[in-house]
Tab-separated table of C-alpha atoms in Angstrom:
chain	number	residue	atom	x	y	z
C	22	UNK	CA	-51.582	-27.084	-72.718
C	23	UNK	CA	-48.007	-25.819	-71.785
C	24	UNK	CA	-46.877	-26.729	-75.159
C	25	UNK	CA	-49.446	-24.379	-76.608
C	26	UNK	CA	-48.663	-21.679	-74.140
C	27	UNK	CA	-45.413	-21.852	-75.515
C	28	UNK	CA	-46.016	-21.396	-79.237
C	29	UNK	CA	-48.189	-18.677	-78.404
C	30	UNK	CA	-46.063	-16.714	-76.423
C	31	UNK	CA	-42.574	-14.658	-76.382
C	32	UNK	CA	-40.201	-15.322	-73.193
C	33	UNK	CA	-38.146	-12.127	-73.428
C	34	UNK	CA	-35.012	-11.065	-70.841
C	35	UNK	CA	-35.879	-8.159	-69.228
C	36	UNK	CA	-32.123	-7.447	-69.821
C	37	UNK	CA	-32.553	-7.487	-73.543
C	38	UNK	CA	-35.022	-4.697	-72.902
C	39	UNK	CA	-32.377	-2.152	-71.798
C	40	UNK	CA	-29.233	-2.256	-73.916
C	41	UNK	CA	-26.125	-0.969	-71.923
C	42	UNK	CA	-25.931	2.663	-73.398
C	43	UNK	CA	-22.249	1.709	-74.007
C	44	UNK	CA	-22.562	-1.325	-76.029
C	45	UNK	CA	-20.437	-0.606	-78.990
C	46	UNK	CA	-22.510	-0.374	-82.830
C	47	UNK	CA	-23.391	-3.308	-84.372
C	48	UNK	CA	-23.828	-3.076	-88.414
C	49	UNK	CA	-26.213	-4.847	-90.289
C	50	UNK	CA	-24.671	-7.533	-92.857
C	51	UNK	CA	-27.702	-6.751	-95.494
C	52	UNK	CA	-27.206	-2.920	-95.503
C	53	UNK	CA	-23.327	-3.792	-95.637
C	54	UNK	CA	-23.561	-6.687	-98.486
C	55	UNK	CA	-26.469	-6.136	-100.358
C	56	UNK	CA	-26.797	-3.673	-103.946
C	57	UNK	CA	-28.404	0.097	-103.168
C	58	UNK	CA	-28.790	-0.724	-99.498
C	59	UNK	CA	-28.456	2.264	-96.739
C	60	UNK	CA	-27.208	1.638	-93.300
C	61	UNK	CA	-30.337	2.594	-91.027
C	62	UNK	CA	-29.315	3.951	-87.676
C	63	UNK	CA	-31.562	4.613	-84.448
C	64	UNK	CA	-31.395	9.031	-83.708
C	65	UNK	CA	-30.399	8.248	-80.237
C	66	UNK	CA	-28.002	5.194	-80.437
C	67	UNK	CA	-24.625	4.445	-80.719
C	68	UNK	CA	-24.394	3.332	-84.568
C	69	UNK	CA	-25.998	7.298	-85.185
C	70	UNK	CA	-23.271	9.843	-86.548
C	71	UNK	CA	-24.616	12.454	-84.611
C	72	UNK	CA	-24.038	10.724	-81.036
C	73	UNK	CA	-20.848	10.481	-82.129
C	74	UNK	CA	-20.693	6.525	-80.501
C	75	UNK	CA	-22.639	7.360	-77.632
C	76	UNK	CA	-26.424	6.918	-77.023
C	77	UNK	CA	-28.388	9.188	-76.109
C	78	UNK	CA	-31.315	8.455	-73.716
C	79	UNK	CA	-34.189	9.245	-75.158
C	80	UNK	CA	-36.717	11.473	-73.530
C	81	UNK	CA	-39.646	9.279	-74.350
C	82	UNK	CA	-42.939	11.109	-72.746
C	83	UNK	CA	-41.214	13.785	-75.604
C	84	UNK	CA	-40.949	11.106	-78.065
C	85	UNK	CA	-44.564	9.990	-77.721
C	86	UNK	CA	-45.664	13.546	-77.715
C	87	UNK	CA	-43.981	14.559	-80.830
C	88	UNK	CA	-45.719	11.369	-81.918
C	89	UNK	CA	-48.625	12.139	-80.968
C	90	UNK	CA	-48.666	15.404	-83.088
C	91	UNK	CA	-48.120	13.521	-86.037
C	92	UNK	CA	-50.626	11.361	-85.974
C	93	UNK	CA	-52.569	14.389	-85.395
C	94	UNK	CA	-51.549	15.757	-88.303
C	95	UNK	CA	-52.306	12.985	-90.358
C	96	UNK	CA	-55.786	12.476	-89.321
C	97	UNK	CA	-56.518	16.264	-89.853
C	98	UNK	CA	-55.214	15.926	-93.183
C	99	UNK	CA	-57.288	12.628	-93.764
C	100	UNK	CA	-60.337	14.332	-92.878
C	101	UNK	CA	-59.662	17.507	-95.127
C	102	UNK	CA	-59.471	19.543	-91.976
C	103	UNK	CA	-56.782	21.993	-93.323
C	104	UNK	CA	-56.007	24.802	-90.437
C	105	UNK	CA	-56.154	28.112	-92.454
C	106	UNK	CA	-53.306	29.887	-90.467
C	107	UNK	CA	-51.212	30.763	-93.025
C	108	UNK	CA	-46.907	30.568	-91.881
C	109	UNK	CA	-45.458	34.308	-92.664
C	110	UNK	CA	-41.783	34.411	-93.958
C	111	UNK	CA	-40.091	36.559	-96.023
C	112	UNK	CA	-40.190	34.832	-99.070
C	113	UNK	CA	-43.212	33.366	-99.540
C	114	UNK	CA	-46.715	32.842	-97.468
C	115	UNK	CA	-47.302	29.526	-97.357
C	116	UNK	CA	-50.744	28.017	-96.750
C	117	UNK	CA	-50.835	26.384	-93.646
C	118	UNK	CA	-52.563	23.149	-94.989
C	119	UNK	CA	-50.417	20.661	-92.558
C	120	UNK	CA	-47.820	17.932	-94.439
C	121	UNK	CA	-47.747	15.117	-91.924
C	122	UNK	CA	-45.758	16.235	-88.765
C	123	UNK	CA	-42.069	15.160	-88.362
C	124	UNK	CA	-42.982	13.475	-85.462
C	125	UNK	CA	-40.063	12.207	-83.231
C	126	UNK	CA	-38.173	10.894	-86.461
C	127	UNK	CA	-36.357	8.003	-84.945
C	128	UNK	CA	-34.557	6.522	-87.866
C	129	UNK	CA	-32.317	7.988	-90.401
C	130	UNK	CA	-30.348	7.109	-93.001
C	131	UNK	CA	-27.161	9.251	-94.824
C	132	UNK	CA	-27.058	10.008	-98.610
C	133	UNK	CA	-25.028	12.201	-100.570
C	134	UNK	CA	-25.963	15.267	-102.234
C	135	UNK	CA	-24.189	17.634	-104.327
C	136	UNK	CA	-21.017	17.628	-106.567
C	137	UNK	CA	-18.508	16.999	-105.001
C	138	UNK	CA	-20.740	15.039	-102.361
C	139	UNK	CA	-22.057	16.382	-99.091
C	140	UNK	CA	-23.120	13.694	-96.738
C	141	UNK	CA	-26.208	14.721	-94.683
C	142	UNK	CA	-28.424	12.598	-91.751
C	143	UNK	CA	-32.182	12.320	-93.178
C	144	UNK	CA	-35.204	11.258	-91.645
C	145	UNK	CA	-36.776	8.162	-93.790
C	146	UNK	CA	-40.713	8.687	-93.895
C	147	UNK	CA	-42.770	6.661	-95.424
C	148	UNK	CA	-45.608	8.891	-94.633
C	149	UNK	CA	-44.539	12.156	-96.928
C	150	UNK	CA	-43.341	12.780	-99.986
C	151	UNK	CA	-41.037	15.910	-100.558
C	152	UNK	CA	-37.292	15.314	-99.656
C	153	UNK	CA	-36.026	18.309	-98.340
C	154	UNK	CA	-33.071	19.474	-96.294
C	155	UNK	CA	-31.812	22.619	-95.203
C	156	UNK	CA	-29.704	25.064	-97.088
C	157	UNK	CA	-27.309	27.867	-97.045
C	158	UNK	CA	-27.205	31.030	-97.176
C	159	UNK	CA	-30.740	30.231	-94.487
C	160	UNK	CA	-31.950	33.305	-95.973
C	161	UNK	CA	-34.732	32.854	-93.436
C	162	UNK	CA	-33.348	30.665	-90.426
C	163	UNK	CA	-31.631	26.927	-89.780
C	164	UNK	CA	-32.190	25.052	-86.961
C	165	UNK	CA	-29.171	23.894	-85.968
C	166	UNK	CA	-27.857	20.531	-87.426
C	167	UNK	CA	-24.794	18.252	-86.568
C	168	UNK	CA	-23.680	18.294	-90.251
C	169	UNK	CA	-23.028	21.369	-91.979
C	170	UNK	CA	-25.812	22.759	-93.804
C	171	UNK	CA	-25.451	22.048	-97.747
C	172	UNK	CA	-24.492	25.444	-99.661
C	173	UNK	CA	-26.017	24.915	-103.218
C	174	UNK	CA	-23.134	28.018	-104.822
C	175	UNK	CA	-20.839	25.121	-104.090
C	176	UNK	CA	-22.179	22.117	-105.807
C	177	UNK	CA	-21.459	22.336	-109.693
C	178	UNK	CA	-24.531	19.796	-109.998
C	179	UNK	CA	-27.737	22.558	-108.448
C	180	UNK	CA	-29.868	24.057	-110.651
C	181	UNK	CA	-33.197	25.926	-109.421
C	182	UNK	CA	-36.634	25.274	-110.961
C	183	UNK	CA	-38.600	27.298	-112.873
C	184	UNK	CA	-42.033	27.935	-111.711
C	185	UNK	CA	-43.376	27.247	-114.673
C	186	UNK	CA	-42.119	24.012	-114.505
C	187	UNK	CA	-44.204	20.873	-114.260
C	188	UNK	CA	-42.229	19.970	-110.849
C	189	UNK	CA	-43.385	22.931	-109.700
C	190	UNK	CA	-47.257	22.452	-110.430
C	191	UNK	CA	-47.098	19.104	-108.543
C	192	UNK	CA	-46.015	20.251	-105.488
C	193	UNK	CA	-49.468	21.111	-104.319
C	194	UNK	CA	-49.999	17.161	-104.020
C	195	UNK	CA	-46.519	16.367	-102.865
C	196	UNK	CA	-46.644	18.917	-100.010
C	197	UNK	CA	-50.305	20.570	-99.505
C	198	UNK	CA	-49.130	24.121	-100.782
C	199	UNK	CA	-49.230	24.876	-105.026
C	200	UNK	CA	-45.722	26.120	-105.469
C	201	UNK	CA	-44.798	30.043	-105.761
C	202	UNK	CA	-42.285	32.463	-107.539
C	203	UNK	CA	-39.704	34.027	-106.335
C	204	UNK	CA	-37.309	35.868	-109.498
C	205	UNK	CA	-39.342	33.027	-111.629
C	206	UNK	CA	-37.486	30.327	-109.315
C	207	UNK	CA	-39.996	27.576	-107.573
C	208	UNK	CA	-40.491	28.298	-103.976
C	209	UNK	CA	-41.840	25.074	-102.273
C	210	UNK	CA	-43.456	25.371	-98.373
C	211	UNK	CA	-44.087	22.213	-95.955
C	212	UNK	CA	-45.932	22.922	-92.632
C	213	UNK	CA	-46.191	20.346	-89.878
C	214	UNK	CA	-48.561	20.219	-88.064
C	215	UNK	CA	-46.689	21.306	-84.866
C	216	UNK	CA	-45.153	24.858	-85.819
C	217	UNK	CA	-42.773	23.402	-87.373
C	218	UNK	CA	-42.322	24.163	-91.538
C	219	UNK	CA	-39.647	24.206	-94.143
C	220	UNK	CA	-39.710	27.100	-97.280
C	221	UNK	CA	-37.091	27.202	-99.865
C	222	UNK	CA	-36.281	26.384	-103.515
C	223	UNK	CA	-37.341	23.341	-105.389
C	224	UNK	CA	-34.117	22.756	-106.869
C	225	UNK	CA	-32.548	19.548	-108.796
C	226	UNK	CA	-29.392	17.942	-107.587
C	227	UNK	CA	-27.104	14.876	-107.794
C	228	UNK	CA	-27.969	12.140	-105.013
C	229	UNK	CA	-25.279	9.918	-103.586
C	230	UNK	CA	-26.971	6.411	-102.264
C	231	UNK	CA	-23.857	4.048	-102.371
C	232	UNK	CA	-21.226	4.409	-105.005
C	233	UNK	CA	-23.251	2.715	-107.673
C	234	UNK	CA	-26.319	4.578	-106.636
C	235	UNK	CA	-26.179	7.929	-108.071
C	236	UNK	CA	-29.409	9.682	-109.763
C	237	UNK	CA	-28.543	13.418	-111.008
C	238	UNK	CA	-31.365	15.799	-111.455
C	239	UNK	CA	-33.634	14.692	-108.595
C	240	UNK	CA	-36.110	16.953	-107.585
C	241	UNK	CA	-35.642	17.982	-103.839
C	242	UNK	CA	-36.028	20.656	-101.388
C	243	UNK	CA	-33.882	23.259	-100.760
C	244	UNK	CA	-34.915	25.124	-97.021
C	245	UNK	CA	-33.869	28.569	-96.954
C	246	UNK	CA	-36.528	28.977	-94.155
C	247	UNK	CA	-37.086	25.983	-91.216
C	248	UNK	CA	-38.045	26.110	-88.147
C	249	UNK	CA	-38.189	22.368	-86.740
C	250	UNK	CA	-38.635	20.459	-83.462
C	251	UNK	CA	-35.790	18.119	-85.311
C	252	UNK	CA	-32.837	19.803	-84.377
C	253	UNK	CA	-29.675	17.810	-85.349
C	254	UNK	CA	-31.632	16.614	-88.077
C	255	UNK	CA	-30.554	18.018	-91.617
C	256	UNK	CA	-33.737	16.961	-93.606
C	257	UNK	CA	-36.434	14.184	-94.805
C	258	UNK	CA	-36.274	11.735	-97.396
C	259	UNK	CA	-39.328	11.237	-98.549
C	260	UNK	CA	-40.808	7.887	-99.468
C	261	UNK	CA	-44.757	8.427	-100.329
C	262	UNK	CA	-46.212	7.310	-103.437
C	263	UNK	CA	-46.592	11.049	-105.219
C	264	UNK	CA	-44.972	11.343	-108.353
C	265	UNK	CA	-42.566	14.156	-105.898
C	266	UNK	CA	-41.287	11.013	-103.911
C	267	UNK	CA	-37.920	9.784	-104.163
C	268	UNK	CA	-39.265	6.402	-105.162
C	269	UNK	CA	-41.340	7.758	-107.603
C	270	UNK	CA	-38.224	9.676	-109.151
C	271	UNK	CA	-36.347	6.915	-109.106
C	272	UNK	CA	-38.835	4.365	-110.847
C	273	UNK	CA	-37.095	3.340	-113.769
C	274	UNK	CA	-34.331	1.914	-111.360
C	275	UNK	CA	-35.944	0.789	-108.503
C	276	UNK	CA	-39.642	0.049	-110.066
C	277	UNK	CA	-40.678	1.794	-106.482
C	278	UNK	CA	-39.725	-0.743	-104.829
C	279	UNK	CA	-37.725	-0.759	-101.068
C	280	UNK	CA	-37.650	-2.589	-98.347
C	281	UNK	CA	-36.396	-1.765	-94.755
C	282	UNK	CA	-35.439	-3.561	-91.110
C	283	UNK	CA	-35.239	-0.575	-88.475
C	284	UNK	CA	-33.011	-1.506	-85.829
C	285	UNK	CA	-34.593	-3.235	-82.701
C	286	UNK	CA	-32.386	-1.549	-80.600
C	287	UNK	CA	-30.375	1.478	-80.584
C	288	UNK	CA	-26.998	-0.703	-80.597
C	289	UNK	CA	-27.901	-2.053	-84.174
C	290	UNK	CA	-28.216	-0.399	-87.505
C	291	UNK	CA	-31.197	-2.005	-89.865
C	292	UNK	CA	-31.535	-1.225	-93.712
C	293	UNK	CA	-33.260	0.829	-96.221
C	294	UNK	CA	-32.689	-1.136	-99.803
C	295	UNK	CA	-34.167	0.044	-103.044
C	296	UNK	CA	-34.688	-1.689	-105.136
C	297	UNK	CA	-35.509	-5.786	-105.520
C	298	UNK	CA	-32.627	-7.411	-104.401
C	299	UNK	CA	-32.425	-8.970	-101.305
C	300	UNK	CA	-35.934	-9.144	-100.271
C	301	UNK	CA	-36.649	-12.771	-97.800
C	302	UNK	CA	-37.776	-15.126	-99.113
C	303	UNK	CA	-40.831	-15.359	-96.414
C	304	UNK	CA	-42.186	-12.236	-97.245
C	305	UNK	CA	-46.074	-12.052	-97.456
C	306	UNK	CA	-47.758	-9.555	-99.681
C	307	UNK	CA	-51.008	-7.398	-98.777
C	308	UNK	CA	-52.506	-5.134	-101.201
C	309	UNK	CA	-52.008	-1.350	-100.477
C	310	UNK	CA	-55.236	0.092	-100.341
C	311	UNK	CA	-55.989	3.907	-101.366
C	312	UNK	CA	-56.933	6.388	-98.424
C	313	UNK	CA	-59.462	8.717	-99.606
C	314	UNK	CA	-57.743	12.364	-99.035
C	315	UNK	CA	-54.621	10.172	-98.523
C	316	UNK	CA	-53.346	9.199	-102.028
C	317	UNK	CA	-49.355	9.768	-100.639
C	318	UNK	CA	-50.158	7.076	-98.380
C	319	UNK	CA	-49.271	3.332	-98.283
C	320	UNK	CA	-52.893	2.148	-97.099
C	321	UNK	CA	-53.434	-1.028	-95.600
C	322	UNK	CA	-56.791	-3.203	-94.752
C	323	UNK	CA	-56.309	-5.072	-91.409
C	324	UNK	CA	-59.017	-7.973	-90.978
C	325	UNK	CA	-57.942	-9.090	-87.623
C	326	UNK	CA	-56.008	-9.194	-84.371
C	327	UNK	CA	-54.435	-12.183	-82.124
C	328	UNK	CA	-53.351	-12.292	-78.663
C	329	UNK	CA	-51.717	-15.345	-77.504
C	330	UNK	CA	-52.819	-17.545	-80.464
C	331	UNK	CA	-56.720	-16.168	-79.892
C	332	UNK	CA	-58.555	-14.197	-82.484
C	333	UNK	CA	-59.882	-11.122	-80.745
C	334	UNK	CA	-63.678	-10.620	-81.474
C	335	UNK	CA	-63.732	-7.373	-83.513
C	336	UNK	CA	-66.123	-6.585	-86.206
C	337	UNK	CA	-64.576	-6.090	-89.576
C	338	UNK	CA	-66.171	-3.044	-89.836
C	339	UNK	CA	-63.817	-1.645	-86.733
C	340	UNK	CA	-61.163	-1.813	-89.429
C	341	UNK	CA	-62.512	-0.963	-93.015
C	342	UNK	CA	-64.659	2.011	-91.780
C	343	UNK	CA	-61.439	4.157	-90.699
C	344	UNK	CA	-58.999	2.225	-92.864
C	345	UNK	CA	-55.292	1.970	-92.384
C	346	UNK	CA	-52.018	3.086	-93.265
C	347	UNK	CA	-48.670	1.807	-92.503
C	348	UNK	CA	-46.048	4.731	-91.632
C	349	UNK	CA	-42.351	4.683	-90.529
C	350	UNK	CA	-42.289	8.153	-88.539
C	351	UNK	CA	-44.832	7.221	-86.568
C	352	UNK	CA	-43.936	5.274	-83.685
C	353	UNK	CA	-46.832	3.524	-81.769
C	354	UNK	CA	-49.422	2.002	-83.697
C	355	UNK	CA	-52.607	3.792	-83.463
C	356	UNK	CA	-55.838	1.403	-83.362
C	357	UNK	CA	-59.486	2.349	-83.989
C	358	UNK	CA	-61.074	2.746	-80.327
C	359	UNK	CA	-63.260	-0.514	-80.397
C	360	UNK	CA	-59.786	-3.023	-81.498
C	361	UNK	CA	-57.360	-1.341	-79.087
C	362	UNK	CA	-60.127	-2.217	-76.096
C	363	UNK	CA	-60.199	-5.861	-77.224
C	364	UNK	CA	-56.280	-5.756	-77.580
C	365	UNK	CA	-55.856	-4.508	-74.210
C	366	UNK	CA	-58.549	-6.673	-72.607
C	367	UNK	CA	-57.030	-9.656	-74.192
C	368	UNK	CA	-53.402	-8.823	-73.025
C	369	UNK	CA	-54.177	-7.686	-69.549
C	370	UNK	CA	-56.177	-11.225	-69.295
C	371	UNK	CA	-52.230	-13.392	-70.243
C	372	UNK	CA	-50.317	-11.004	-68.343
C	373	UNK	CA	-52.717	-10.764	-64.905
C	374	UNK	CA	-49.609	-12.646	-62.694
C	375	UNK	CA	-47.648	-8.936	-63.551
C	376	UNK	CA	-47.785	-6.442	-60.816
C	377	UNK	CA	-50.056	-3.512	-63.303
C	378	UNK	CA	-48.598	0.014	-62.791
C	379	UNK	CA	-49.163	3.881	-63.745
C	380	UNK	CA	-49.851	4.775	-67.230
C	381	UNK	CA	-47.325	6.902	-69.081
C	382	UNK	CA	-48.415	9.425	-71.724
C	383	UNK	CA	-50.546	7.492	-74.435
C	384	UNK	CA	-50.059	4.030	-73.520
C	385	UNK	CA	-52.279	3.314	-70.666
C	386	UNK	CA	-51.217	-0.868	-69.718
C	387	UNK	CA	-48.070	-0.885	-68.455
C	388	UNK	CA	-46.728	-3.272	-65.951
C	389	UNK	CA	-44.109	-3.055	-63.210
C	390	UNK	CA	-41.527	-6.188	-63.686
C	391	UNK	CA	-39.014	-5.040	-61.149
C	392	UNK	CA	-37.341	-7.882	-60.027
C	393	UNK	CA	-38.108	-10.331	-62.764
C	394	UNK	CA	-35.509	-11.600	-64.874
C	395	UNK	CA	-37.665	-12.613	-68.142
C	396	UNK	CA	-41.421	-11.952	-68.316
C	397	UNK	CA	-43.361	-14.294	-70.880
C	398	UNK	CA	-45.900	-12.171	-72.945
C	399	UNK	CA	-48.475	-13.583	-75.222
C	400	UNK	CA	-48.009	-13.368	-79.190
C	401	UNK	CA	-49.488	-10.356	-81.011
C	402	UNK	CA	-50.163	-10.829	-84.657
C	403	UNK	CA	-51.893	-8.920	-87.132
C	404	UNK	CA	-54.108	-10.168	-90.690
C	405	UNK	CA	-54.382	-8.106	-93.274
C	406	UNK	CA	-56.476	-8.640	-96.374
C	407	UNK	CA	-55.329	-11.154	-98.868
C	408	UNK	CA	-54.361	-13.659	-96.034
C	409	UNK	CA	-50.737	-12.183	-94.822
C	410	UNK	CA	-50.513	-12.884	-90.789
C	411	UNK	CA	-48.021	-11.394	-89.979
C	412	UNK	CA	-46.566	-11.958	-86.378
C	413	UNK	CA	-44.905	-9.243	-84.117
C	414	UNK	CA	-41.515	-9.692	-82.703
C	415	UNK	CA	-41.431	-9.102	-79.309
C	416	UNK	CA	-39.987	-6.069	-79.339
C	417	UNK	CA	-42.984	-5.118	-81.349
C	418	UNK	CA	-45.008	-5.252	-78.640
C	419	UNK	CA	-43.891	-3.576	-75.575
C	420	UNK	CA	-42.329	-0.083	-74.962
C	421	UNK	CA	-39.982	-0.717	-72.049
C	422	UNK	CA	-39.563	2.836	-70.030
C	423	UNK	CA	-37.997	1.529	-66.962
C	424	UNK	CA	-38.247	-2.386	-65.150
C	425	UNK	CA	-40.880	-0.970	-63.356
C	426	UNK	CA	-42.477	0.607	-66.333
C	427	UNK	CA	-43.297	-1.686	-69.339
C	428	UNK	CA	-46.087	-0.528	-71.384
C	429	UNK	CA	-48.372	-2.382	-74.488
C	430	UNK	CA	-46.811	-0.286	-77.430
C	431	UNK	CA	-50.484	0.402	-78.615
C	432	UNK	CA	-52.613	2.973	-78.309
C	433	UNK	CA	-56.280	3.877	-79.070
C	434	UNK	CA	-57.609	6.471	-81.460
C	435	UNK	CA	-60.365	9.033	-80.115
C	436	UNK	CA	-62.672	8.045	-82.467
C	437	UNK	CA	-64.275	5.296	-84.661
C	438	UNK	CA	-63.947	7.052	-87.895
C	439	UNK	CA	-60.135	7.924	-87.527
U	6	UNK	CA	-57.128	5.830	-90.125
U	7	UNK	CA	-55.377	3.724	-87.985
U	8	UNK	CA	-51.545	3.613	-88.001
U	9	UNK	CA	-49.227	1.115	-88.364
U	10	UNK	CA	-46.145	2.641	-86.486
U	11	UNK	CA	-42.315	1.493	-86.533
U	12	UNK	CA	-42.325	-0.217	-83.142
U	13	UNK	CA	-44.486	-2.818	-84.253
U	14	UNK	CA	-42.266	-2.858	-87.294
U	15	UNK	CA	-39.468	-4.044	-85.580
U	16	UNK	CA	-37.455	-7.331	-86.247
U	17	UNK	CA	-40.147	-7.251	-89.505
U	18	UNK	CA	-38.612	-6.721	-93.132
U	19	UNK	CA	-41.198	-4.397	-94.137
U	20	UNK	CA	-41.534	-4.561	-98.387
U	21	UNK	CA	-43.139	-1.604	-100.122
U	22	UNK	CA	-43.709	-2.494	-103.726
U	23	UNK	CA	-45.508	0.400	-105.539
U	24	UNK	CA	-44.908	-0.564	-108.876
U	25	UNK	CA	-46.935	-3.230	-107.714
U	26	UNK	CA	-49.154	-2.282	-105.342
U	27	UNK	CA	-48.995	-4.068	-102.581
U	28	UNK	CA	-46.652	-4.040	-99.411
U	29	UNK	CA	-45.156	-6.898	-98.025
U	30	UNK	CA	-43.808	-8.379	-94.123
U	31	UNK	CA	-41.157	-11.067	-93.379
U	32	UNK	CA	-41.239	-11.631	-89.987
U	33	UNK	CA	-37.844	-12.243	-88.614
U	34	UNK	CA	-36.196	-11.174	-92.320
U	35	UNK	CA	-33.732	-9.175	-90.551
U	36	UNK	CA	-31.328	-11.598	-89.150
């Protein structure tokens, strides 16, 4: 029996939970070794160029808000609920039908743009297509970045778009808005779904990636007009599957294909890598599935959950009614109603010798471990159609806030169908 | 639809391979 509770639990120290703020940036070898590979760096820690070495502590009931608003956004774009304010700006009216929100954008990555090169901090996201970042002259309004804003007049590789262009007719299903005119120029506009929005040119431009990576001509936006929660943030790179994303405009390269590690904690930097090279050799495939109302995202089908080496009873319908999708700006996994009870029940059950304490924001099982040097936590691991279990790490699992406030990093959905 | 978020991504190698279709995990493929 104890040699089963072993290999179906994690014995973590609580230390490992809490990183000293000043523990100095470790890189990661693939990122640093490997072809086309981006250093991936945690917003708040100490590897980010914007903390300038020092981490930042987080202000997580704001992170899981910001989260929460995202996921929001997704679902009301999932359902075709499109929220007819429309954003006034000078240039151009843009239809509010919501993008997916930035959400608290945790990991970013720095690429080049521009001749000669201009390095700028953007947000990967899986879950949207349009790359975008802010630009001068912010004939509308910046929010204020760490980086200076790029200035198109003084990159020799910019060129507008015309709106007759067949960029231009696809941004409708890159960003939710048909593109507009201004002086025959493209005019793209991404709303999120929490007041936030970027207007501006589509515009072509030389991309930096490493100094082997270079793509001229790729189609990106170029904000005259954003108003973000992101501050310090100079844009998105978007990784959807629309023809708009930067994987898609980079095909004949890459095939669409990258892989990423985010860092596990703020101390490390993971990896973006595009491309083939370098993928493990353990990886284990599951078919993306379509998301009706969703083409941009990567969908998933989940057939099952474990706790602790136990297959929780849930109905496979629980899954394939709502469906799935995988996303790397959202933060806590989001589970239909029905699984996330069975999760919980399941966890509380391995962890009932931890003191429970007060819920914080979404995540409603945390526990209070003050006083504990290493807690043991049963195994979480997920099965996804075509056989792939994959198991979570341990720092999968948990969302430490404080000793006395570690929380299940899952949370339910309000309802069966999302 | 539910949501796979980046925490649970962690110490995962997460694979998207459009071309073909599919998206891939290696557990612990970021040592």
């Amino acid at each position: 029996v104890q040699g089963r509770r072993e290999i179906d639990s994690h014995i973590i120290q609580l230390s490992s939970l809490f990183p000293s703020p000043s523990s100095s940036c470790v890189l990661s070898t693939k990122a640093s070794n490997t072809k086309s590979s981006l250093h991936v760096t945690h917003r708040h820690g100490t590897c980010s160029r914007l903390t300038n070495g020092k981490a930042t502590t987080p202000d997580h009931v704001e992170i899981l808000r910001l989260d929460q608003a995202r996921v929001n956004s997704i679902h009301s774009k999932l359902s075709k609920k499109v929220n007819d304010r429309v954003r006034q700006s000078q240039s151009t009216n843009v239809p509010a039908k919501s993008g997916s929100t930035l959400g608290s954008g945790n990991y970013i990555v720095t690429v080049g743009i521009g001749t000669p090169k201009h390095d700028l901090s953007l947000i990967f996201d899986t879950g949207s297509d349009l790359t975008w970042t802010q630009c001068e002259p912010c004939v509308q309004t910046c929010y204020s970045q760490k980086e200076p804003i790029f200035n198109p007049s003084s990159s020799s590789s910019y060129y507008n778009v015309s709106c007759s262009s067949a960029p231009c007719s696809s941004l409708s299903s890159a960003t939710g808005n048909a593109g507009s005119c201004s002086a025959s120029n493209c005019v793209y506009g991404i709303q999120y779904g929490d007041q936030s929005f970027s207007v501006g040119y589509l515009a072509k431009e030389k991309f930096t990636l490493t100094s082997s990576d270079v793509f001229n001509g790729v189609y990106f936006g170029c904000g005259e007009n954003n108003q973000g929660l992101f501050t310090g943030i100079a844009g998105l790179l978007g990784l959807g599957r629309d023809k708009l994303s930067f994987p898609s405009q980079t095909a004949k390269t890459y095939n669409k294909i990258f892989s990423y590690c985010l860092p596990s904690s703020s101390r490390y930097t993971g990896h973006l890598t595009f491309g083939s090279a370098a993928i493990s050799s353990s990886v284990k495939f599951t078919p993306i599935s379509t998301i009706t109302d969703g083409t941009s995202f990567y969908g998933l089908d989940i057939v099952g959950i474990t706790v602790g080496g136990r297959k929780l009873a849930i109905s496979s319908t629980v899954f394939s009614t709502p469906g799935a999708l995988i996303d790397s700006g959202t933060v806590i996994t989001r589970l239909p109603p029905k699984a996330y009870a069975a999760l919980r029940s399941a966890f509380k059950a391995q962890m009932s010798k931890y003191p429970s304490t007060s819920a914080v924001s979404i995540l409603d099982t945390c526990f209070n471990l003050s006083g504990y040097k290493t807690v043991t936590i049963p195994k979480v691991a997920f099965s996804f159609s075509g056989g792939a279990v994959v198991e979570l790490g341990s720092k999968g699992i948990l969302y430490p806030f404080k000793m006395s406030q570690v929380c299940l990093a899952f949370a339910g959905n309000s309802d069966d169908n999302n | 639809a539910a949501i796979f978020g980046n925490v649970q991504q962690q110490t995962l190698e997460v694979v998207y391979d459009g071309a073909g279709g599919r998206v891939g995990f290696a557990p612990n493929g970021c040592s």
